[in-house]
Structure formats: structure tokens, C-alpha cells
Coordinates of N, CA and C in Angstrom, one line a residue:
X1 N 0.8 -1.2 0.0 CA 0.0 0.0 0.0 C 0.9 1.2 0.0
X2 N 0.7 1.9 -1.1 CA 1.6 2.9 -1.0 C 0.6 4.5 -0.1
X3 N 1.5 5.1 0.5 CA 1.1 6.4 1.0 C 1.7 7.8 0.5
X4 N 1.0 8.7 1.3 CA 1.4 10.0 0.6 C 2.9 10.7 0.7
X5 N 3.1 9.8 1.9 CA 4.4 9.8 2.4 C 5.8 9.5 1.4
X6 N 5.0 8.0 0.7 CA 5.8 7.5 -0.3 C 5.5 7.9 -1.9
X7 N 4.4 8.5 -1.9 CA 4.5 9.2 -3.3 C 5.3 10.4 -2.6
X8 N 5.5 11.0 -1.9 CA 6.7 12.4 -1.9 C 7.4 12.3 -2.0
X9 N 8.5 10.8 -1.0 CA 9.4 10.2 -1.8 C 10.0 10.2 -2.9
X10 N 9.0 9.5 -3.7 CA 9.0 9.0 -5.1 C 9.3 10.2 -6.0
X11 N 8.4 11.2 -5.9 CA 8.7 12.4 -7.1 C 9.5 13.4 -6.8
X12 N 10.0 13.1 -5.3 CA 11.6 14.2 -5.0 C 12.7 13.6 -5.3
X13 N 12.6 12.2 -5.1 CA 13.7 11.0 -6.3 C 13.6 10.9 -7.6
X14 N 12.4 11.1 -8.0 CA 12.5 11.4 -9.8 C 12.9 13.0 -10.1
X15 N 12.7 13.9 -8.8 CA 12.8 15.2 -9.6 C 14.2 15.7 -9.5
X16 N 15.0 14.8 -8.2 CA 16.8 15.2 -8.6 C 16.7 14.0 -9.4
X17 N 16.6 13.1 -9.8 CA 17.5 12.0 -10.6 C 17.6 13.1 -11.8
X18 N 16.3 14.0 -12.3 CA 16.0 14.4 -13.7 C 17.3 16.0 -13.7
X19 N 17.0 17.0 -12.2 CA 18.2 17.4 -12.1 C 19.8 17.0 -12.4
X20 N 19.8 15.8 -11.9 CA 21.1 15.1 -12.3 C 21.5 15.1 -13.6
X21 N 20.7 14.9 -14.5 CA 21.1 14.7 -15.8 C 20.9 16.0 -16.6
X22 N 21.1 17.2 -15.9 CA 20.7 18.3 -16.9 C 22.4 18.8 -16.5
X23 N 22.2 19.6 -18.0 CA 23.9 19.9 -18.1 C 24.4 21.2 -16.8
X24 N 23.3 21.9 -16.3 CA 23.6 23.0 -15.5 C 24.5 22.6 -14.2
X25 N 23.5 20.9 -13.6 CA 24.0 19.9 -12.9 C 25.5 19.4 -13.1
X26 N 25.6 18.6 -14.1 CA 26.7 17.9 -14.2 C 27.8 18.4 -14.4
X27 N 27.6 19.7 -15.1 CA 29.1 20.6 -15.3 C 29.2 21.3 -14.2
X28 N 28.4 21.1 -13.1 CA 28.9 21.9 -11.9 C 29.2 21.1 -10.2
X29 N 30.6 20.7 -10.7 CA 30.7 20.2 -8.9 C 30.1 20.2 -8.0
X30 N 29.9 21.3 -7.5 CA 29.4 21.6 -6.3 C 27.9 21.1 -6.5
X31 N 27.1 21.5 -7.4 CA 26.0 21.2 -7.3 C 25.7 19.4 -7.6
X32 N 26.7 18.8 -8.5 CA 26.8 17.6 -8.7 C 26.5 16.8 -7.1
X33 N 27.8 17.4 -6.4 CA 28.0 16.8 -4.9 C 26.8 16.7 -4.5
X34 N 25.9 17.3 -4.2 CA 24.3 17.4 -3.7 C 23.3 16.5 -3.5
X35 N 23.7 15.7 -4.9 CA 23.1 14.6 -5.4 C 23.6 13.1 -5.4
X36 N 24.7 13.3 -5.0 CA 25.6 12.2 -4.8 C 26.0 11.6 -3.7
X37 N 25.5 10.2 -3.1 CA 25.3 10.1 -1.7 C 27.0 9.7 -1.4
X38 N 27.6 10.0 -0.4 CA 29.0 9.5 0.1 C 29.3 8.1 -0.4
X39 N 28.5 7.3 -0.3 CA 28.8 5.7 -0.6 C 28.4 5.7 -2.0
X40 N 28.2 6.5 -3.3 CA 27.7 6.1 -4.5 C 28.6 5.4 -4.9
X41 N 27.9 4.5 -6.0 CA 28.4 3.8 -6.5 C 27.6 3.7 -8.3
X42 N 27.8 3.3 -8.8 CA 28.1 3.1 -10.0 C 28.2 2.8 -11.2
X43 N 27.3 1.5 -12.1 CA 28.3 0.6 -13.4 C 27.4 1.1 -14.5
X44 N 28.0 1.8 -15.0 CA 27.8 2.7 -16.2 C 27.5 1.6 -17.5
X45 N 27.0 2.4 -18.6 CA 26.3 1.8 -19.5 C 28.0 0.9 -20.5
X46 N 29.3 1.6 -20.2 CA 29.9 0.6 -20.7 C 31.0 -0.1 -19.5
X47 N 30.1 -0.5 -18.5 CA 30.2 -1.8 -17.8 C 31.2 -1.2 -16.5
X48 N 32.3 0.3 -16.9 CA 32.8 0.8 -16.2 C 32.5 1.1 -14.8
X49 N 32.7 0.6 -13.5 CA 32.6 1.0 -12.2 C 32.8 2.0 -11.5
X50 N 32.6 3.2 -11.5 CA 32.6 4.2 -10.8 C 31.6 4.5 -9.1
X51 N 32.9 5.5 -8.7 CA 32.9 5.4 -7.3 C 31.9 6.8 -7.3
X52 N 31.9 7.9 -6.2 CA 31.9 9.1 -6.0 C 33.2 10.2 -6.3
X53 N 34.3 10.0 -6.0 CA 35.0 10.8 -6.1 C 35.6 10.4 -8.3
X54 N 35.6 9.6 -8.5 CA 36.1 8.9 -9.6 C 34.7 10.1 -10.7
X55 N 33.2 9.6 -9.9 CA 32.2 10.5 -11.3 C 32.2 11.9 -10.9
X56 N 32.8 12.3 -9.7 CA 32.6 13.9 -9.6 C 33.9 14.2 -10.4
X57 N 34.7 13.8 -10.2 CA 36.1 14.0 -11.4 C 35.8 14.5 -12.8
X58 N 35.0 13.1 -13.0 CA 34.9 13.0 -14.5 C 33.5 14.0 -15.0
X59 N 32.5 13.7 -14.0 CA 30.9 14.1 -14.8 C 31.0 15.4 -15.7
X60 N 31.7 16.4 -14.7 CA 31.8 17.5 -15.7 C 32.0 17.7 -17.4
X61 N 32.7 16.4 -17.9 CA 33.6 16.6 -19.0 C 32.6 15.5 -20.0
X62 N 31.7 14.8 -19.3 CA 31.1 13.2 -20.0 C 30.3 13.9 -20.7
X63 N 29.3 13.6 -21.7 CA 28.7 13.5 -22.6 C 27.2 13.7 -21.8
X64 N 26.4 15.1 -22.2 CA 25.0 15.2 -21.2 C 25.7 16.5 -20.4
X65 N 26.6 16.9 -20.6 CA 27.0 18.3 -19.5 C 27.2 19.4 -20.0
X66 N 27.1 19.4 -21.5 CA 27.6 20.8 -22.2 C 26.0 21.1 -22.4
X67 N 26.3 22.6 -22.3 CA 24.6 23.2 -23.2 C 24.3 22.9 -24.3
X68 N 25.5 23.3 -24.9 CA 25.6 23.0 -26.1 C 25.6 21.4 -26.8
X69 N 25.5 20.5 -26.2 CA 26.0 19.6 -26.8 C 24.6 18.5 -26.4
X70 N 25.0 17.1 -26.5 CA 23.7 16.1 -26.6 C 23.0 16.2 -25.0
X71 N 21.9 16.4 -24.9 CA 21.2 15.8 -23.4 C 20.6 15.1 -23.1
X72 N 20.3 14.1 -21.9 CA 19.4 12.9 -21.8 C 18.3 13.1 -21.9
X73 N 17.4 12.0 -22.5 CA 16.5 12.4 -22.9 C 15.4 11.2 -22.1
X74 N 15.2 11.0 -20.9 CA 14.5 10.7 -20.1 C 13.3 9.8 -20.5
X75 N 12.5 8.8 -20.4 CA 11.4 8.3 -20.7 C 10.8 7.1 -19.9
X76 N 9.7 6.8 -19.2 CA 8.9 6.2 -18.8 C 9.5 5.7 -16.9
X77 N 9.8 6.6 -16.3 CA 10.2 7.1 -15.4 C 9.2 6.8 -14.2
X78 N 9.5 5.5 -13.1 CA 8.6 5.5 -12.1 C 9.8 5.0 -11.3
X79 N 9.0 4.7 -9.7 CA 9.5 4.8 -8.8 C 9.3 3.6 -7.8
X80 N 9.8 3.4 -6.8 CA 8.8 2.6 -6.0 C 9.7 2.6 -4.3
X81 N 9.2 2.4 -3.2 CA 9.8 2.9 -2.0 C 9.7 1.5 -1.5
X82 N 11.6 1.0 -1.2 CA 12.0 -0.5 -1.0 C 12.2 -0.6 0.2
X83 N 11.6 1.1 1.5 CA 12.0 0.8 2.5 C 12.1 2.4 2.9
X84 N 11.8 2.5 4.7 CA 12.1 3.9 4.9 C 13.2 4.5 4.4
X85 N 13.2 5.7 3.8 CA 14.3 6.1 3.2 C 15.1 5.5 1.8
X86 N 14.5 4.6 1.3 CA 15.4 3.9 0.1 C 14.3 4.0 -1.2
X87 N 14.6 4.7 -2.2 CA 13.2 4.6 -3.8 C 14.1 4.3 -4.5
X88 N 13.6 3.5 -5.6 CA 14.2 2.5 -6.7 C 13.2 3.0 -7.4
X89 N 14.4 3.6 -8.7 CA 13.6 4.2 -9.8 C 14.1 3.4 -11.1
X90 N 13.5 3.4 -12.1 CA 13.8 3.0 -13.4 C 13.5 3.4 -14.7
X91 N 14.1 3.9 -15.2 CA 13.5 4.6 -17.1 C 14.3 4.3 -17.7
X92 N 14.5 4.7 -19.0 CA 15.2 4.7 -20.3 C 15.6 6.3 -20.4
X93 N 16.7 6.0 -21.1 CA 17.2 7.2 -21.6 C 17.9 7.2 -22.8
X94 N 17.8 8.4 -23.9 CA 18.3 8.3 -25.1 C 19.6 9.1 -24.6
X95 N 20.8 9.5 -25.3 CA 21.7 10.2 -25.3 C 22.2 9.7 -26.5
X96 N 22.4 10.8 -27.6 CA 23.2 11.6 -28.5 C 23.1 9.9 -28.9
X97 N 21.5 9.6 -29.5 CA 21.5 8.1 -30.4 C 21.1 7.3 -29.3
X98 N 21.7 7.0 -28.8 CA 21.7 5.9 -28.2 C 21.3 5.6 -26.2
X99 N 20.3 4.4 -26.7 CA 19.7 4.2 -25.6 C 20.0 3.3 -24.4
X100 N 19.4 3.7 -23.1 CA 20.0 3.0 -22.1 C 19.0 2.5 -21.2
X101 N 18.4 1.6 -20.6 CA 17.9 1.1 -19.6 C 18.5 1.6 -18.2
X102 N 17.9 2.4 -17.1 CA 18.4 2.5 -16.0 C 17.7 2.3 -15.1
X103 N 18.5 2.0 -13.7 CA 18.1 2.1 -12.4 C 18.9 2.7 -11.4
X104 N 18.3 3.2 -10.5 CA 19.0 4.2 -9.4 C 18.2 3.7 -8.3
X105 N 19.2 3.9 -6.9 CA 18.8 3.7 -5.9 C 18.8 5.0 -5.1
X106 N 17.8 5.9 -4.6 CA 18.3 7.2 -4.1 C 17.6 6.4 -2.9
X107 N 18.6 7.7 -1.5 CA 18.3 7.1 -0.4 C 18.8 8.7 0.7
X108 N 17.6 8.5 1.6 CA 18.0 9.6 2.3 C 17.9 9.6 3.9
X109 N 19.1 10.0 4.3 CA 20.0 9.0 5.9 C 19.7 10.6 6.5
X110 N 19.4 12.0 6.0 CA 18.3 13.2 7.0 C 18.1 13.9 6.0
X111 N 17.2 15.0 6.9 CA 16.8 15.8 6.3 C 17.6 17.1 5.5
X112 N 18.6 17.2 6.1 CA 19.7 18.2 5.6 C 19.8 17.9 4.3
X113 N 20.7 16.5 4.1 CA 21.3 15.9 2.8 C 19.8 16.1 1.9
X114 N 19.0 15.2 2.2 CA 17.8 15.1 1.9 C 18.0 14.1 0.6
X115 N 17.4 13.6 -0.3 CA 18.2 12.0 -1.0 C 18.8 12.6 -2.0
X116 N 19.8 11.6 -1.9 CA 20.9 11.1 -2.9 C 21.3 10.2 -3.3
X117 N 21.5 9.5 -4.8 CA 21.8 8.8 -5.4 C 22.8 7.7 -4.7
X118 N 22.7 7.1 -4.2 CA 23.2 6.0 -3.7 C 23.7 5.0 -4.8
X119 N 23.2 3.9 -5.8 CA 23.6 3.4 -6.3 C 22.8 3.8 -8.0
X120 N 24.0 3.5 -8.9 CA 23.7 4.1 -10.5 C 23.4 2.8 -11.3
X121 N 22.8 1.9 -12.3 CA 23.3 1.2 -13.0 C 22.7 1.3 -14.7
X122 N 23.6 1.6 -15.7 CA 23.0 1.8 -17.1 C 23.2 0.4 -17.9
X123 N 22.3 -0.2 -18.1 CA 22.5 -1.3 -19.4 C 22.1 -0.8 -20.9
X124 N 23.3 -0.4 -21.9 CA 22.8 0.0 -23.2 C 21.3 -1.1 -23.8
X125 N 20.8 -0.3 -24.6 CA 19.9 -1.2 -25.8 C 20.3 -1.0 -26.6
X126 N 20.7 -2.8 -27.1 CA 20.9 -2.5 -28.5 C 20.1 -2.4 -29.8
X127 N 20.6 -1.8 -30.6 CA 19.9 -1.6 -31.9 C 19.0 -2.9 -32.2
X128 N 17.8 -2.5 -32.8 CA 16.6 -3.6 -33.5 C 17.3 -4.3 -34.4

């Protein structure tokens, strides 16, 4: 039985996951950090394992962070609450062609932090 508690949950985890992926986010550290729980973790769409310190390094520079350049393109986006403080979200995402199956685990340990991306995982789709 889901509650109102867990739909607020649910759509303040879909609404940074969707922050996360916007280029204002990713090319910016500081704001990156925000989103990023201390223990994140990571296995990207080409199988690569990334930590926190390893994607705050990199995110700025990856592909989805310039204005100018390709952005994720988000689709069929739900959620579900696997426990106080823990939502497991899942969609698809296109980037610059090509598409990806994802899941995230955001999770929020108070109110300060408030949630953060705990665990990342992309599996590409391949072409028909």
C-alpha cells in the first residue's frame, strides 16, 4: 500500500534524478555533490565501475553536461519505495543516439542531505 508519504518520496527522487542529468547539474561540482550520496556507487552503461570521487572528477567533461552539446532524454520514469528512506527508480534514456535502460537507488540518511543517489546502473539497448 503505497502512502502519501511514499508518493513524496518517489517524485523528489524522480525530480533530482532528472536534475542530475541536466547539463547546469553535471558541469557543476558543487551542485553535482548534492546529489551524490557518500557511498555512491556506479556501473555505467559501458560496464565501467565508478565510485563518487572517480564520477565527480569526471561528470563534468562526459557527454549530457555541455549546453551546447547532446542531453538525456528521459522516458517512462517510475519509482517505488523499497523501505524507509530507500526509492528504486527505473526509465530509459536516449543520449546523442543511443539508448540505455536505467536504475537508481536514491536514499535519504536526513533531512539536511535530503536524497541522494546512492547506487547508478546503465545497461545499453541495442539496436533492433
Amino acid at each position: 500500500m503505497h502512502t502519501n508519504d511514499d508518493e513524496a518520496a518517489v517524485a523528489e527522487a524522480i525530480e533530482r534524478e532528472l536534475l542530475l542529468m541536466t547539463p547546469a547539474v553535471r558541469s557543476s561540482r558543487e551542485l553535482s555533490e548534492r546529489y551524490l550520496d557518500p557511498e555512491f556507487v556506479e556501473v555505467g552503461a559501458s560496464g565501467r565501475r565508478w565510485d563518487r570521487p572517480s564520477m565527480l572528477a569526471a561528470m563534468e567533461v562526459m557527454r549530457g553536461a555541455a549546453e551546447d552539446g547532446p542531453t538525456y532524454a528521459p522516458s517512462g520514469m517510475t519509482g517505488t519505495v523499497l523501505a524507509p528512506g530507500i526509492v528504486h527508480l527505473t526509465f530509459e534514456t536516449v543520449l546523442d543516439g543511443r539508448r540505455a535502460r536505467r536504475s537508481s537507488i536514491w536514499r535519504k540518511t536526513d533531512d539536511t542531505a535530503g536524497w541522494r543517489m546512492y547506487y547508478h546502473q546503465a545497461t545499453p539497448v541495442p539496436d533492433p
